[in-house]
Tab-separated table of C-alpha atoms in Angstrom:
chain	number	residue	atom	x	y	z
A	1	MET	CA	87.838	8.589	-61.130
A	2	SER	CA	85.269	7.416	-63.642
A	3	LYS	CA	82.986	9.372	-64.925
A	4	LYS	CA	80.872	8.201	-63.242
A	5	HIS	CA	81.988	8.812	-60.008
A	6	LEU	CA	83.440	12.119	-61.705
A	7	PHE	CA	79.612	13.379	-62.107
A	8	ALA	CA	78.428	11.237	-58.658
A	9	LEU	CA	80.831	14.303	-56.910
A	10	ILE	CA	80.077	17.086	-58.598
A	11	VAL	CA	76.522	17.463	-59.357
A	12	TRP	CA	74.114	15.185	-56.508
A	13	SER	CA	70.772	16.408	-57.743
A	14	ALA	CA	68.388	13.727	-56.564
A	15	THR	CA	65.899	13.373	-59.139
A	16	LEU	CA	69.092	12.937	-61.217
A	17	ALA	CA	71.115	10.294	-58.956
A	18	ALA	CA	67.955	7.736	-58.548
A	19	THR	CA	67.817	7.392	-62.349
A	20	GLY	CA	71.885	8.708	-63.149
A	21	ALA	CA	71.307	10.112	-65.309
A	22	LEU	CA	74.385	12.434	-65.392
A	23	ALA	CA	76.500	9.596	-64.536
A	24	ASP	CA	77.544	9.041	-67.449
A	25	ALA	CA	76.445	12.069	-69.405
A	26	ALA	CA	79.602	13.054	-70.559
A	27	GLN	CA	80.421	9.645	-71.419
A	28	ARG	CA	82.513	9.233	-74.911
A	29	PRO	CA	82.829	6.195	-76.970
A	30	GLY	CA	85.791	3.886	-75.759
A	31	ASP	CA	85.225	4.480	-72.231
A	32	GLY	CA	83.502	1.676	-71.793
A	33	ASP	CA	79.860	0.822	-71.035
A	34	PRO	CA	78.393	1.319	-67.401
A	35	VAL	CA	76.857	-1.982	-66.028
A	36	GLY	CA	72.975	-0.785	-67.184
A	37	ALA	CA	73.816	2.334	-69.628
A	38	ALA	CA	72.165	0.743	-72.393
A	39	GLU	CA	68.729	0.311	-70.149
A	40	GLN	CA	68.762	3.807	-68.132
A	41	SER	CA	69.373	5.416	-71.770
A	42	GLY	CA	65.850	6.508	-72.343
A	43	SER	CA	65.723	7.702	-68.782
A	44	GLU	CA	68.885	9.258	-68.260
A	45	GLU	CA	68.032	11.360	-71.389
A	46	THR	CA	64.651	12.278	-70.136
A	47	ALA	CA	65.939	13.044	-66.453
A	48	ILE	CA	68.724	15.565	-68.113
A	49	ARG	CA	66.356	17.442	-70.330
A	50	ARG	CA	64.055	17.917	-67.116
A	51	ALA	CA	67.000	19.231	-65.222
A	52	LEU	CA	67.929	21.252	-68.022
A	53	GLU	CA	64.754	22.500	-68.881
A	54	GLN	CA	64.492	23.172	-64.879
A	55	PHE	CA	68.267	25.160	-65.170
A	56	ARG	CA	66.973	27.064	-67.701
A	57	THR	CA	63.615	28.855	-65.858
A	58	THR	CA	66.315	30.020	-62.643
A	59	HIS	CA	67.207	33.583	-62.099
A	60	VAL	CA	70.369	33.308	-59.935
A	61	PRO	CA	73.387	32.281	-62.431
A	62	LEU	CA	75.963	29.980	-60.902
A	63	SER	CA	79.133	32.435	-60.664
A	64	GLN	CA	76.811	34.581	-58.380
A	65	VAL	CA	76.101	32.171	-56.413
A	66	LEU	CA	79.498	31.291	-55.837
A	67	THR	CA	80.196	34.788	-54.241
A	68	ILE	CA	76.966	34.301	-51.913
A	69	ALA	CA	78.582	31.182	-50.695
A	70	GLU	CA	81.795	33.086	-50.390
A	71	HIS	CA	80.654	35.951	-48.718
A	72	LEU	CA	78.627	34.148	-45.803
A	73	HIS	CA	81.837	33.317	-44.269
A	74	ASP	CA	85.229	35.597	-45.437
A	75	GLY	CA	87.843	34.522	-46.974
A	76	SER	CA	86.288	31.425	-48.076
A	77	ARG	CA	86.410	29.787	-51.147
A	78	THR	CA	84.209	26.778	-53.067
A	79	ALA	CA	85.890	23.773	-53.086
A	80	ASP	CA	82.561	22.476	-55.038
A	81	ILE	CA	79.057	23.723	-56.529
A	82	SER	CA	76.065	21.697	-58.281
A	83	PHE	CA	72.245	21.970	-59.596
A	84	GLU	CA	69.622	20.725	-57.634
A	85	SER	CA	66.572	20.301	-59.033
A	86	SER	CA	64.167	18.292	-57.166
A	87	GLY	CA	61.792	20.313	-56.153
A	88	THR	CA	62.981	23.671	-55.516
A	89	PRO	CA	65.708	24.080	-57.614
A	90	ILE	CA	69.175	24.677	-55.669
A	91	TYR	CA	72.420	24.817	-55.530
A	92	ARG	CA	74.301	22.657	-52.841
A	93	VAL	CA	77.849	24.356	-52.631
A	94	ARG	CA	80.864	23.626	-50.329
A	95	THR	CA	83.531	26.185	-49.317
A	96	ILE	CA	86.065	26.003	-47.004
A	97	LYS	CA	88.815	28.092	-44.796
A	98	ASN	CA	91.263	27.115	-42.828
A	99	GLU	CA	90.068	23.826	-40.585
A	100	HIS	CA	86.696	24.909	-41.301
A	101	VAL	CA	84.118	23.853	-44.394
A	102	TRP	CA	80.286	24.594	-44.799
A	103	GLU	CA	77.845	23.324	-46.820
A	104	ASN	CA	75.214	25.487	-47.852
A	105	VAL	CA	72.287	25.101	-49.896
A	106	ILE	CA	70.990	28.555	-52.041
A	107	ASP	CA	68.076	29.079	-53.782
A	108	ALA	CA	68.304	28.914	-57.359
A	109	ASN	CA	65.755	31.710	-58.017
A	110	THR	CA	66.032	34.213	-54.896
A	111	GLY	CA	69.668	33.890	-54.266
A	112	SER	CA	68.656	32.968	-50.719
A	113	ILE	CA	70.395	31.066	-48.064
A	114	THR	CA	67.645	28.323	-47.711
A	115	GLY	CA	68.262	25.067	-44.738
A	116	LYS	CA	70.253	25.051	-42.344
A	117	GLU	CA	73.900	25.298	-42.789
A	118	ILE	CA	76.256	22.482	-42.389
A	119	ALA	CA	79.557	22.976	-40.508
A	120	SER	CA	81.854	20.273	-39.817
A	121	SER	CA	86.427	19.846	-39.992
A	122	LEU	CA	88.561	18.988	-42.120
A	123	LYS	CA	89.056	16.171	-40.176
A	124	GLU	CA	85.288	14.849	-41.005
A	125	LEU	CA	86.360	14.574	-45.322
A	126	ASP	CA	87.369	11.235	-46.892
A	127	ARG	CA	90.730	11.022	-47.957
A	128	GLU	CA	90.002	12.066	-51.111
A	129	ASP	CA	87.753	14.989	-49.965
A	130	LEU	CA	90.644	16.067	-47.682
A	131	ALA	CA	93.811	15.446	-50.465
A	132	ASN	CA	91.435	18.267	-52.639
A	133	VAL	CA	90.454	21.043	-50.390
A	134	VAL	CA	94.157	20.766	-48.993
A	135	ALA	CA	95.638	20.687	-52.527
A	136	LEU	CA	93.454	23.804	-53.401
A	137	LYS	CA	95.391	25.999	-50.928
A	138	TRP	CA	98.089	25.969	-53.892
A	139	ILE	CA	96.165	26.412	-57.055
A	140	LYS	CA	96.144	30.434	-57.650
A	141	GLN	CA	92.572	30.278	-59.188
A	142	GLU	CA	89.232	30.475	-57.437
A	143	MET	CA	86.379	27.851	-58.758
A	144	ALA	CA	85.032	30.903	-60.108
A	145	ASP	CA	87.676	32.173	-62.688
A	146	ALA	CA	87.524	28.540	-63.829
A	147	VAL	CA	83.284	28.340	-64.212
A	148	GLN	CA	84.098	31.707	-66.321
A	149	VAL	CA	86.587	30.118	-69.208
A	150	ALA	CA	84.256	26.764	-68.961
A	151	GLU	CA	81.070	28.894	-70.019
A	152	ARG	CA	83.696	30.608	-72.718
A	153	ALA	CA	85.008	27.323	-73.477
A	154	ALA	CA	81.874	25.205	-74.125
A	155	ALA	CA	79.194	27.977	-75.157
A	156	GLY	CA	77.033	27.603	-72.089
A	157	SER	CA	76.077	28.383	-68.391
A	158	ALA	CA	77.343	25.997	-65.631
A	159	LEU	CA	76.000	23.801	-63.196
A	160	ALA	CA	78.369	22.394	-61.482
A	161	GLY	CA	82.061	22.091	-60.973
A	162	GLY	CA	84.348	20.608	-58.260
A	163	LEU	CA	88.035	19.829	-57.365
A	164	ILE	CA	88.710	15.979	-59.155
A	165	ARG	CA	91.466	13.976	-59.689
A	166	GLN	CA	92.773	12.777	-62.498
A	167	ASP	CA	96.031	10.761	-63.591
A	168	GLY	CA	97.148	12.422	-60.842
A	169	ARG	CA	96.301	15.415	-61.777
A	170	LEU	CA	94.197	17.830	-59.672
A	171	ASN	CA	91.466	20.095	-61.904
A	172	PHE	CA	88.744	21.624	-61.986
A	173	VAL	CA	86.142	20.020	-63.337
A	174	ILE	CA	83.126	22.504	-64.772
A	175	VAL	CA	79.585	20.533	-66.275
A	176	VAL	CA	77.947	23.720	-68.701
A	177	ALA	CA	74.952	23.026	-69.805
A	178	SER	CA	75.341	23.595	-73.513
A	179	GLY	CA	72.360	23.682	-75.171
A	180	ASP	CA	70.308	20.392	-74.926
A	181	HIS	CA	73.513	19.038	-73.512
A	182	LEU	CA	75.904	18.887	-70.520
A	183	LYS	CA	79.288	19.435	-71.679
A	184	GLU	CA	82.984	18.132	-69.242
A	185	VAL	CA	85.182	21.051	-69.291
A	186	THR	CA	88.499	20.238	-67.675
A	187	LEU	CA	91.392	23.070	-66.451
A	188	GLU	CA	94.503	22.198	-65.059
A	189	PRO	CA	94.886	24.969	-62.295
A	190	HIS	CA	98.265	27.239	-61.781
A	191	LYS	CA	100.173	25.909	-58.756
A	192	VAL	CA	101.281	29.041	-55.984
A	193	GLY	CA	104.782	29.653	-57.535
A	194	LYS	CA	104.605	27.551	-60.598
A	195	PRO	CA	103.920	28.099	-63.829
A	196	GLY	CA	101.152	26.046	-65.183
A	197	SER	CA	98.698	25.917	-67.721
A	198	SER	CA	95.136	25.338	-68.423
A	199	ARG	CA	93.387	22.437	-70.757
A	200	HIS	CA	90.285	21.819	-72.256
């Protein structure tokens, strides 16, 4: 999966998506130059800077939002979470339990639920999302564990996270705001019953 698709999946900010700002935030030299990247670089940097400024003013950290979302449905686990900076800053969180999937919007300043919960079943997910969610059952770590490790590793605060399949492996990918930059931290989770290792 490309960096562009990776960020599109885990960061759903309407403002940033409109400019493609986060699509290649973690682009490294040699990863290839996506179409239009040179023309968009100025607007991308502006949009990222604006999003980071708004993120820094929020009062509820992503780790607390995970707890709030998972308590809405006892025993649920977070599949992905993202910060959105268009209008009132919010987190969009998708949790799962058994065959159920819930999407909630949580105010980044108050921690309150905003809007109507969207409930669906696993059958309604596309193949890639379904494969990742099913694989979540075999992973020991929770999203909160991955966020904690990523924030320490990147010396910042997480603003998005999800499960992404890369090179045939399912990894937690956490986006961390560190200074004036976004950093991507990839963590390979331990499988249930199998020894594993984490990598940054």
